Coordinates of C-alpha atoms and ligand atoms in Angstrom, one line a residue:
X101 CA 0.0 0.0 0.0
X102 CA 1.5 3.5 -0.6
X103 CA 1.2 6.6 1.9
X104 CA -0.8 8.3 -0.9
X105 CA -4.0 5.9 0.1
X106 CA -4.8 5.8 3.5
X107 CA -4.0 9.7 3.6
X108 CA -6.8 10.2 1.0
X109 CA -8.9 7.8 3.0
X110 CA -8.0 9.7 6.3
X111 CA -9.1 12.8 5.0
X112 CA -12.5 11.7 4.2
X113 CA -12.9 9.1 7.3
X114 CA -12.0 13.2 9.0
X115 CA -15.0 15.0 6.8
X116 CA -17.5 12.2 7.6
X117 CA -17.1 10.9 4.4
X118 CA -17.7 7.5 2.6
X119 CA -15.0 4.9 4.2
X120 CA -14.5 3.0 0.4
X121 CA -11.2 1.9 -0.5
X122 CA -8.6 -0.2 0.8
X123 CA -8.3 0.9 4.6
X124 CA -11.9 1.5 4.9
X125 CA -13.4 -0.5 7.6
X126 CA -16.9 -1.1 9.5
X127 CA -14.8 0.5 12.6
X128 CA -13.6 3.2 11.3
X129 CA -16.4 3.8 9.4
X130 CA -18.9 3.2 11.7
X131 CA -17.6 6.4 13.8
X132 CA -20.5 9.1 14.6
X133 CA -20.3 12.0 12.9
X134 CA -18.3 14.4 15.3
X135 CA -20.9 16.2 17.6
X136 CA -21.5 19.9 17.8
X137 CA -19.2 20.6 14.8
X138 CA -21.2 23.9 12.9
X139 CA -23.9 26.2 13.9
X140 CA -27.1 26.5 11.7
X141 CA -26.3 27.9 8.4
X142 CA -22.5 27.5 8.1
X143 CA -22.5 23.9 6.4
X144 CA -19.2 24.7 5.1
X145 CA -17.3 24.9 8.0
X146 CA -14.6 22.2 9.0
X147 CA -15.8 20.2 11.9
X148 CA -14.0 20.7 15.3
X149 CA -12.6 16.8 15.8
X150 CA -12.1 14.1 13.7
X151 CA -14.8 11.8 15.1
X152 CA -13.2 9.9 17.6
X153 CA -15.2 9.4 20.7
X154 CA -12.6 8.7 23.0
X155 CA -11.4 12.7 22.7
X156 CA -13.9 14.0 20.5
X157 CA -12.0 17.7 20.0
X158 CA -8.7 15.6 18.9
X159 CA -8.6 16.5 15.2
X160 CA -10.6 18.2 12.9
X161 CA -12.6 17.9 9.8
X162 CA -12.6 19.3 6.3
X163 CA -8.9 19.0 5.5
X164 CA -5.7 17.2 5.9
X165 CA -2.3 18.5 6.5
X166 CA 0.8 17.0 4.4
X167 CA 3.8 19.0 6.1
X168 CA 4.2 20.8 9.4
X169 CA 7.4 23.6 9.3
X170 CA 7.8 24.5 12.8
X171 CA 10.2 27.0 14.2
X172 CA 10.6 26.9 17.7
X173 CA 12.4 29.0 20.1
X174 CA 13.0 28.2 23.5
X175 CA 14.2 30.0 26.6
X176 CA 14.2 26.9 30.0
X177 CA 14.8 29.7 32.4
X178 CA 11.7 31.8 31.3
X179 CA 9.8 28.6 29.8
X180 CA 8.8 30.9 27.3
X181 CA 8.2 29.2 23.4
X182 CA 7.9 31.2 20.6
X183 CA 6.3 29.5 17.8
X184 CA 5.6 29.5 14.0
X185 CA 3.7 27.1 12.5
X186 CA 3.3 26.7 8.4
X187 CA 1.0 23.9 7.5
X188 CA 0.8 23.0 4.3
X189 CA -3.1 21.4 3.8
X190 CA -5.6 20.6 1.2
X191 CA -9.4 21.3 1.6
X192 CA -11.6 18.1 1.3
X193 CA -14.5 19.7 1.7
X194 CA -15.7 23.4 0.7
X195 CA -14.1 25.4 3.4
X196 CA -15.5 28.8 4.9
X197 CA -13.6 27.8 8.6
X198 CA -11.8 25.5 9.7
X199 CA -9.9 24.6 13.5
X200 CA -6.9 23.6 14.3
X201 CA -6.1 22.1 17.7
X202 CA -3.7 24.6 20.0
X203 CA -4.4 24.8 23.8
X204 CA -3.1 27.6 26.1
X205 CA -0.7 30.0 24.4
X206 CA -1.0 33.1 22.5
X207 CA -2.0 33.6 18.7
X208 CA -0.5 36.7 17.6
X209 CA -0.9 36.0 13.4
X210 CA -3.1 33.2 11.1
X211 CA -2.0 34.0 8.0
X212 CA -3.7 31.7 4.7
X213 CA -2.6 31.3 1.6
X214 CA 0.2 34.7 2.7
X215 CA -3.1 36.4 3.4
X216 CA -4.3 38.0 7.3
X217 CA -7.2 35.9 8.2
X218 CA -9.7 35.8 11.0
X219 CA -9.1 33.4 14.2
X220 CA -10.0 33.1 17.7
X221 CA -9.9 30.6 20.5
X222 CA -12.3 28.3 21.6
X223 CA -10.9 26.1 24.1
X224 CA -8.7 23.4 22.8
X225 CA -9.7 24.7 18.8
X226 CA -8.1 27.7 17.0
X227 CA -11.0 28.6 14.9
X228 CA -9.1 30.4 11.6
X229 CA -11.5 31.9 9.3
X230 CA -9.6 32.9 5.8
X231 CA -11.0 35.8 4.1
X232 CA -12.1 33.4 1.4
X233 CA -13.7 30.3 1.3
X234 CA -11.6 27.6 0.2
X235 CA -12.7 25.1 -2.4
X236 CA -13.2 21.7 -2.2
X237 CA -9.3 19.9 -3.4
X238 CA -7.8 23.3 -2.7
X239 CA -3.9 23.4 -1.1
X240 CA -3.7 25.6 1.2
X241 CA -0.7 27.3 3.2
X242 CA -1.8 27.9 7.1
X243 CA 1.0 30.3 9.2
X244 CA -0.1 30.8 12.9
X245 CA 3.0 32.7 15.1
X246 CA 2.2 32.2 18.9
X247 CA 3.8 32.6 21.9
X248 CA 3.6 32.2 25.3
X249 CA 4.4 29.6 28.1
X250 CA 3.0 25.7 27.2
X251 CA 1.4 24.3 29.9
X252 CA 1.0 20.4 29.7
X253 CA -1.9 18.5 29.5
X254 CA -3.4 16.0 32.5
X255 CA -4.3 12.8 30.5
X256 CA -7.8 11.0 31.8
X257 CA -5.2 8.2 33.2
X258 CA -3.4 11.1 35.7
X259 CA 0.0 11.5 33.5
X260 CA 1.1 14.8 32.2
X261 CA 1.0 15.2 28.5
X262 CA 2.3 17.4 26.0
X263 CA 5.5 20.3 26.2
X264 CA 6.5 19.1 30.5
X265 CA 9.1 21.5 31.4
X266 CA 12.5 20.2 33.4
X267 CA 15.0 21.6 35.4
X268 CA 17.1 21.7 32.1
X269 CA 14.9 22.2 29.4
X270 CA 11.7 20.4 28.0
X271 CA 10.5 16.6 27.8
X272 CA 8.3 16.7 25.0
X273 CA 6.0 13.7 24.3
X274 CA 2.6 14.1 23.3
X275 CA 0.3 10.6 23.6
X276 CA -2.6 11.3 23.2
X277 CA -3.7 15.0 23.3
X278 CA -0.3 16.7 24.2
X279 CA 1.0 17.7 20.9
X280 CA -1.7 21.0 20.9
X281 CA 0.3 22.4 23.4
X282 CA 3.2 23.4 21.8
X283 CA 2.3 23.5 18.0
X284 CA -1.0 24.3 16.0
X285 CA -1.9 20.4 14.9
X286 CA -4.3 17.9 13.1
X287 CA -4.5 16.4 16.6
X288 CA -5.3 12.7 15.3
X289 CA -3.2 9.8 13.8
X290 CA -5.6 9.6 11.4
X291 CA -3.6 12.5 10.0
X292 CA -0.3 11.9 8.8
X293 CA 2.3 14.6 7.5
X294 CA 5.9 15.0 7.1
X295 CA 7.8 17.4 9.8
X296 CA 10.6 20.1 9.9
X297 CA 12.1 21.7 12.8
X298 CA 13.8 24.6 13.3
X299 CA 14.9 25.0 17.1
X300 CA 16.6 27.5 18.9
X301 CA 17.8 27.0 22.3
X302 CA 20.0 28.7 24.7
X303 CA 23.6 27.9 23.6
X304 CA 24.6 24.7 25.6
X305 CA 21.4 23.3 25.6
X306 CA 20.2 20.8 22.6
X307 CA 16.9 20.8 21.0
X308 CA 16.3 17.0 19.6
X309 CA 13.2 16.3 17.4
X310 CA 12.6 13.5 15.4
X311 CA 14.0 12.1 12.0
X312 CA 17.5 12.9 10.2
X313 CA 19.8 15.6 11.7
X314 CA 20.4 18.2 9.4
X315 CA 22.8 20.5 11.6
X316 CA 23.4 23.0 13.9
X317 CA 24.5 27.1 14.3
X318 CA 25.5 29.1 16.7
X319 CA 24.9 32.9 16.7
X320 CA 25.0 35.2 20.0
X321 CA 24.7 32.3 22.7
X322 CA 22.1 30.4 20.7
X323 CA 22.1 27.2 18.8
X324 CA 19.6 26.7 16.0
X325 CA 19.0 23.1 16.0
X326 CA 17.7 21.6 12.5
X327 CA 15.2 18.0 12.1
X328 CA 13.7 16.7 9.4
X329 CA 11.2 13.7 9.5
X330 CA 10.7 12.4 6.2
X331 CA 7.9 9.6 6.6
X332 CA 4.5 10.3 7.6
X333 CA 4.3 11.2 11.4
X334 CA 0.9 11.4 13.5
X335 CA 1.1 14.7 15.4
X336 CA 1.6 12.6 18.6
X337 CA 4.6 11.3 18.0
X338 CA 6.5 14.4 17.5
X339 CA 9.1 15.3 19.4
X340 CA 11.3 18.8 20.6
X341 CA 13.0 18.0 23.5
X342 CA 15.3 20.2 25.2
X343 CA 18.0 19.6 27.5
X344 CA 21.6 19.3 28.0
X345 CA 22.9 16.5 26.7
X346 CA 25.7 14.3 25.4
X347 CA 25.3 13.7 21.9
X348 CA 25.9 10.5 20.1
X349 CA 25.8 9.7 16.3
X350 CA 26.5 7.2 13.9
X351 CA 25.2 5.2 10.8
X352 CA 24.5 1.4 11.0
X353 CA 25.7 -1.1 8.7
X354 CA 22.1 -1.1 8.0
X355 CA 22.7 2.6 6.8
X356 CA 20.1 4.0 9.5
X357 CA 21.5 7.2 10.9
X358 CA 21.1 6.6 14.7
X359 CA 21.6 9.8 17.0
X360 CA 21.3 9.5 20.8
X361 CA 20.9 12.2 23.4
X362 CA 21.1 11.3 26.8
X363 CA 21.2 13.9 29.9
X364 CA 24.6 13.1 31.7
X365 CA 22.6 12.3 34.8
X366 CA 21.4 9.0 33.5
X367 CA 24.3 8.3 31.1
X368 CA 26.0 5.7 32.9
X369 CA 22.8 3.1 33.4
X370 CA 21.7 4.4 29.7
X371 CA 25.2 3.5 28.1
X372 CA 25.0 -0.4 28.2
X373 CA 21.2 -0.1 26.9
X374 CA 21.5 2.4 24.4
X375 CA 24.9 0.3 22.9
X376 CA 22.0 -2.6 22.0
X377 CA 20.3 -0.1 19.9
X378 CA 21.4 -1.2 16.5
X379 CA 20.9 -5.0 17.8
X380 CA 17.4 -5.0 18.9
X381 CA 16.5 -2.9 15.7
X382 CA 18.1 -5.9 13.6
X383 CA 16.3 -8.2 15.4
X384 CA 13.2 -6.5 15.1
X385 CA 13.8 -5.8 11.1
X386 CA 14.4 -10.1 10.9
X387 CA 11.0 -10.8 13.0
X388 CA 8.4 -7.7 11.6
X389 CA 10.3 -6.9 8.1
X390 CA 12.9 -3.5 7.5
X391 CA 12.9 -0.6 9.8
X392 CA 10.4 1.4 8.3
X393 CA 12.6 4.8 8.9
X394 CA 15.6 6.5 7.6
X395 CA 16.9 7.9 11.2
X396 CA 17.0 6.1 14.9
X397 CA 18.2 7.0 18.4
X398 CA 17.3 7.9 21.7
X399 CA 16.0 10.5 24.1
X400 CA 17.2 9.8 27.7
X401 CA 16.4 12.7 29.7
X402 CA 16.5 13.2 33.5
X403 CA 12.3 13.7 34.1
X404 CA 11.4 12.3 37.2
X405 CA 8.0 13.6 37.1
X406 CA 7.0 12.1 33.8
X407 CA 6.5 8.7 34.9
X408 CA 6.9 6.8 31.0
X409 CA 8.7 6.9 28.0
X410 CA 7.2 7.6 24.2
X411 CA 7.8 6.0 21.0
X412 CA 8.5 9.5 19.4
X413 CA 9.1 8.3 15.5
X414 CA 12.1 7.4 15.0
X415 CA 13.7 8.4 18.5
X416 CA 12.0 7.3 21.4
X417 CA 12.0 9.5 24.7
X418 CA 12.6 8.1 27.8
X419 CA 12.1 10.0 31.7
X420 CA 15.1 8.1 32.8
X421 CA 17.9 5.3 31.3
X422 CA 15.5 2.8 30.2
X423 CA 16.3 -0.9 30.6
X424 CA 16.7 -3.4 27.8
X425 CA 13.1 -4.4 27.7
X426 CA 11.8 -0.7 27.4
X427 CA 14.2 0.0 24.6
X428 CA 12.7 -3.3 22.8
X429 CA 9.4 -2.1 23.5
X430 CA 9.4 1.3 22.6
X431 CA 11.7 0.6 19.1
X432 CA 9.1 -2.4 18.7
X433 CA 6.4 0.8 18.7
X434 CA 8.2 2.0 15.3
X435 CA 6.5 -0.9 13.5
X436 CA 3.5 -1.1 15.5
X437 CA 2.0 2.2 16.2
X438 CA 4.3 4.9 14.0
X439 CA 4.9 3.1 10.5
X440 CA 1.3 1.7 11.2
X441 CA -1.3 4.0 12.8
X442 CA -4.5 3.9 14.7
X443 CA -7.4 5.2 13.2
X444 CA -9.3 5.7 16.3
X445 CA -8.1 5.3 19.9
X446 CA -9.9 2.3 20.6
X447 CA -7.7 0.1 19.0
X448 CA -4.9 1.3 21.1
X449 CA -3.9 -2.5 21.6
X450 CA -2.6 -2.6 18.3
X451 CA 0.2 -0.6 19.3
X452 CA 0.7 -1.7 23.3
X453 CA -0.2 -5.2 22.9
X454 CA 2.0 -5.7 19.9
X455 CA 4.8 -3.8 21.7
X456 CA 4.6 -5.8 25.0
X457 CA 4.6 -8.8 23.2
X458 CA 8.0 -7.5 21.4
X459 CA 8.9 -8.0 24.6
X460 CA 8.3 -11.7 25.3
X461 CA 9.5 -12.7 22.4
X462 CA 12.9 -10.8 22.9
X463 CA 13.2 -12.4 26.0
X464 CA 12.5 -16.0 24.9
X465 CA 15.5 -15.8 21.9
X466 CA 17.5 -14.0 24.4
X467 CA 17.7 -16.6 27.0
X468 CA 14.9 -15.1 29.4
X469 CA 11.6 -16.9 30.3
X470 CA 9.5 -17.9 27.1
X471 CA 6.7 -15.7 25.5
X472 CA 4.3 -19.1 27.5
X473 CA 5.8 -18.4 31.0
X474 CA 4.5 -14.7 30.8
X475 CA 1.3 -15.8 29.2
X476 CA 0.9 -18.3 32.2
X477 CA 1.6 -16.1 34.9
X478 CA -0.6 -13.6 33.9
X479 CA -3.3 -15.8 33.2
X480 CA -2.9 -17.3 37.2
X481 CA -4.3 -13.8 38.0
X482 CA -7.9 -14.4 39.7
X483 CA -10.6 -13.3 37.7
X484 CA -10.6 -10.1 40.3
X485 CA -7.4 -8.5 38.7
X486 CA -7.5 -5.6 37.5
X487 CA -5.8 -7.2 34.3
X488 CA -9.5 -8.6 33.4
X489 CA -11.1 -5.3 34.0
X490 CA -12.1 -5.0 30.1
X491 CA -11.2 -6.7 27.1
X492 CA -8.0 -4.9 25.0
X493 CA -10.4 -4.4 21.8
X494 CA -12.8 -2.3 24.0
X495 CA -11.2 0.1 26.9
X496 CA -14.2 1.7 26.9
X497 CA -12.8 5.4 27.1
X498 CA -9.9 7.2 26.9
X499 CA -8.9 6.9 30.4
X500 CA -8.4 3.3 29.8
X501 CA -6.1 3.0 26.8
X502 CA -3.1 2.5 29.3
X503 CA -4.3 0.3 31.6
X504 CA -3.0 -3.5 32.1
X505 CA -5.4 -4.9 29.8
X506 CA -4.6 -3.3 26.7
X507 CA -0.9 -4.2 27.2
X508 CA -0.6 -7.8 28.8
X509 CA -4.3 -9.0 27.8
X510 CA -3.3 -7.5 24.3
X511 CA -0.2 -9.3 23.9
X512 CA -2.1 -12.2 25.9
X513 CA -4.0 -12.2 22.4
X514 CA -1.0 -12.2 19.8
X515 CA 0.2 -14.8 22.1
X516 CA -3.2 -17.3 21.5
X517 CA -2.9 -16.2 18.1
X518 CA 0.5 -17.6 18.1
X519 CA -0.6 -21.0 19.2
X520 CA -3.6 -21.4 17.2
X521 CA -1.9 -20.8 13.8
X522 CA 2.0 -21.8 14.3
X523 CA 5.0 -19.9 14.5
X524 CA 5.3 -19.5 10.6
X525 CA 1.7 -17.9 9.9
X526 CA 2.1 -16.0 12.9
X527 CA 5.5 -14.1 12.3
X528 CA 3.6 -14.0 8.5
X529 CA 1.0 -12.3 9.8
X530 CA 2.8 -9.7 11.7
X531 CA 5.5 -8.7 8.7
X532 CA 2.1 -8.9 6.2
X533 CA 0.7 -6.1 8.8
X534 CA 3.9 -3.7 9.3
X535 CA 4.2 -3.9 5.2
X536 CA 0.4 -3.9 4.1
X537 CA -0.1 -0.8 6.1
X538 CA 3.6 0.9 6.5
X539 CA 3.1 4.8 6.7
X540 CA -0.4 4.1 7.0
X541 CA -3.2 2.7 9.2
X542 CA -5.1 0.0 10.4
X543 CA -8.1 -1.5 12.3
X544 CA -8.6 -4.2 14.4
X545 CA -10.9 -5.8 12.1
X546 CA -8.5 -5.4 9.7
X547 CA -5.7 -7.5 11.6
X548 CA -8.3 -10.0 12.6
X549 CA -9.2 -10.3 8.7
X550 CA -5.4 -10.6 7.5
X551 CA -4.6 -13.1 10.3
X552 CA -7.3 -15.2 9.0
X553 CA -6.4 -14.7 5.8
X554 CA -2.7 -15.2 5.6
X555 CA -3.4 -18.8 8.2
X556 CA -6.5 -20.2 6.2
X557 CA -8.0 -20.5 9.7
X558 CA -11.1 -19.4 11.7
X559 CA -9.8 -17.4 14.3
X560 CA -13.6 -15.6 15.3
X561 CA -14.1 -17.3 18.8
X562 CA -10.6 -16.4 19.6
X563 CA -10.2 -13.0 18.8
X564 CA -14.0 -12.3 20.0
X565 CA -13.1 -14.2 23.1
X566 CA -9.9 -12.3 24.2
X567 CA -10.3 -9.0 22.3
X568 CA -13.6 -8.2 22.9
X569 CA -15.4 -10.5 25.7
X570 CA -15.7 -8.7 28.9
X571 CA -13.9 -10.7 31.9
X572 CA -10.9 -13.8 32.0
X573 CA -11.3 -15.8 29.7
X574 CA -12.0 -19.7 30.6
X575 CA -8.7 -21.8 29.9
X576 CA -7.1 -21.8 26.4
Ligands
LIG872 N1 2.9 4.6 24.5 C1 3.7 4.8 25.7 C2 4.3 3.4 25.9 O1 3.7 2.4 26.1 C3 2.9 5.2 26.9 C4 2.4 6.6 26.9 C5 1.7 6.9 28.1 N2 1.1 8.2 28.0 C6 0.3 8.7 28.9 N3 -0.2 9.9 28.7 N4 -0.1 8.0 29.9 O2 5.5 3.2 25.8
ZN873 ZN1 4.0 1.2 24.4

């Protein structure tokens, strides 16, 4: 599948539109239209979330964005950002408004198409209205300038979200809702574009965003740090964070251009982790198919407050020196959650439960316990665990879409799937998923489709049974 279709189908899954062609899906299409979008009378105007009921203002309707060019200045003592945004869009749907998703901050300019237009704020949405409509197919050029101090976000589940200042600089991570609080976005992986950062920091201080490096100048005690992230990147997975660092860079003998940063407070238990980086990516590559990005690396920062790491494309963050598993997990997230995207929140076990089982399976061909001795200790849980609290397929909102039972009853399910069809259909299946849909998206429906299809077996009672059956399930 190439990028160019399931962008088109995003964009219309995002207006409400028909779900036909190749990614289109009863789930995804089945999605209520998104609530409270226009007032009587302005039929035209973009709708203020993509349709996802689990955060209902994430996203918008009416267009999709193919690039973000963000310039980003940063001051850690003030906390102050200063921010331009240029989005480069196309209508796909007659346009007399449309939102974007920015919360707290200042909008001092929303220029379209080079031209002043109108905007204001409306919690969460920056409501732009250009002086013209724009047609149906139109590309547009969207420049918003802003300013101000970002404040994170408090996710349903507790954790902080979004631009979380440290004692150094910034941990930037933004899963779900946190990248609208430090750039103007298309808040929803349904929404893929290509990124590039300009970032100016204090000298001393590093600014480290996602993709390939493209280089660095200083000018009167300020270094102007430069990213670019080729491949299609859902908003949440982007990435500026600021710090002071020890920098690390080289190309693998797979010719992926790795470069770490790690605070010098966590460098010593990072060092013997981060050294595995080009292994477990090799592995991976053998087990789900090639790394699906040109650039790799690490953020270890010193956050003690942030309480997780990120799978950031192609350079995971991390609140401390991970250990071996969490740098397996996280890179396994490159695969299973960038490359191949969720189209609605729900299926959040596509990403956790395929990383966590990363995991297992690391473990077993690494001389640690087998993939079965973590299935069977979980599974000697009484049915009063919170593990069996819902079933993965169905956390019910968005508070739950980090809870035990989307990661260990999620990878509980690959694992079953693993026994029913054999090792060879099931390490088929999971390469046929990361290259069907690589820069892309998927559905549960469609994973439980191409599973059956690439095995020749029923697998219904088995996924309905540990996907989407409320409670433990009886013994396998
Ligand atoms: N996807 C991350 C991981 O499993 C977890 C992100 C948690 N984010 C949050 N807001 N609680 O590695
Ligand atoms: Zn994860």
């Amino acid at each position: 599948m190439t990028a160019a279709v399931p962008v088109a189908v995003a964009a219309l899954l995002a207006a409400g539109g028909p779900a036909a062609g190749p990614v289109g899906t009863p789930g995804a299409s089945a999605r209520p239209a998104p609530a409270g979008s226009a007032p009587a009378g302005s039929a035209s105007a973009g709708a203020p979330g993509a349709g996802d009921p689990y955060f209902p203002l994430a996203g918008n309707g009416g267009y999709h964005v193919s690039h973000y060019d963000l310039t980003l200045r940063y001051d850690p003592d003030s906390r102050h950002l200063d921010g331009t945004a240029v989005l480069t869009a196309r209508a796909t749907q007659r346009l007399t408004r449309f939102d974007l998703d920015l919360k707290g901050l200042d909008v001092t300019g929303v220029l379209v198409d080079h031209v002043k237009a109108a905007h204001r704020r409306d919690g969460q949405e920056l409501v732009v209205t250009p002086r013209a409509a724009l047609r149906a197919g139109h590309r547009f050029q969207v420049t918003v300038t802003y300013s101000g101090t970002p404040e994170p976000v408090t996710d349903p589940d507790g954790s902080p979200d979004g631009w979380i200042p440290t004692d150094d600089g910034a941990f930037v991570a933004g899963e779900p809702q946190g990248a609208m609080t430090w750039f103007p976005a298309n808040n929803h992986p349904l929404d893929k574009a290509s990124y590039d950062f300009t970032i100016t920091v204090p000298q001393g201080r590093t600014a480290v965003a996602n993709g390939v490096f493209l280089g660095s100048r200083t000018a009167h005690a300020r270094t102007t740090y430069r990213w670019r992230q080729t491949e299609p990147m859902a908003a949440y997975l982007a990435t500026a964070t600021v710090g002071k660092f020890h920098i690390e860079q080289y190309t693998t003998r797979d010719g992926i251009e790795v470069y770490n940063a790690v605070d010098p407070r966590e460098a010593a238990d990072a060092a013997p982790v981060l050294k595995q980086l080009p292994s477990v990516l090799r592995w991976e590559s053998r087990l789900f198919g090639p790394y699906p990005f040109r650039a790799a690396g690490s953020i270890v920062d010193h956050a003690p407050d942030v309480g997780y790491a990120l799978e950031t494309q192609t350079r995971p963050v991390y609140d401390s020196a991970p250990d071996l598993s969490t740098l397996v997990h996280e890179s396994a997230h490159q695969w299973f959650g960038d490359s191949v995207s969720l189209t609605r929140w729900q299926d959040i076990w596509l990403n956790e439960g395929f990383a966590t089982y990363a995991e297992w399976l690391y473990a077993e061909q690494h001389g640690g316990p087998g993939a079965q001795h973590e299935f069977d200790a979980l599974y000697a849980r009484p049915a009063s665990d919170g593990l069996w609290a819902f079933p993965p397929g169905d956390p019910g909102s968005g508070q739950h879409i980090f809870a035990a039972p989307v990661y260990a009853r999620g990878a509980m399910t690959l694992h079953e799937l693993r026994r029913a069809v054999g090792d060879p259909a099931f390490f088929r299946i999971l390469r046929a998923w990361a290259s069907d849909h690589r820069d892309g998206h998927g559905t549960t429906a469609q994973f439980t489709a191409l599973a059956e299809r690439v095995s020749g077996k029923d697998l219904d009672t088995l996924f309905r049974t540990w996907l989407h059956t409320p409670g433990k399930p009886a013994r396998p």
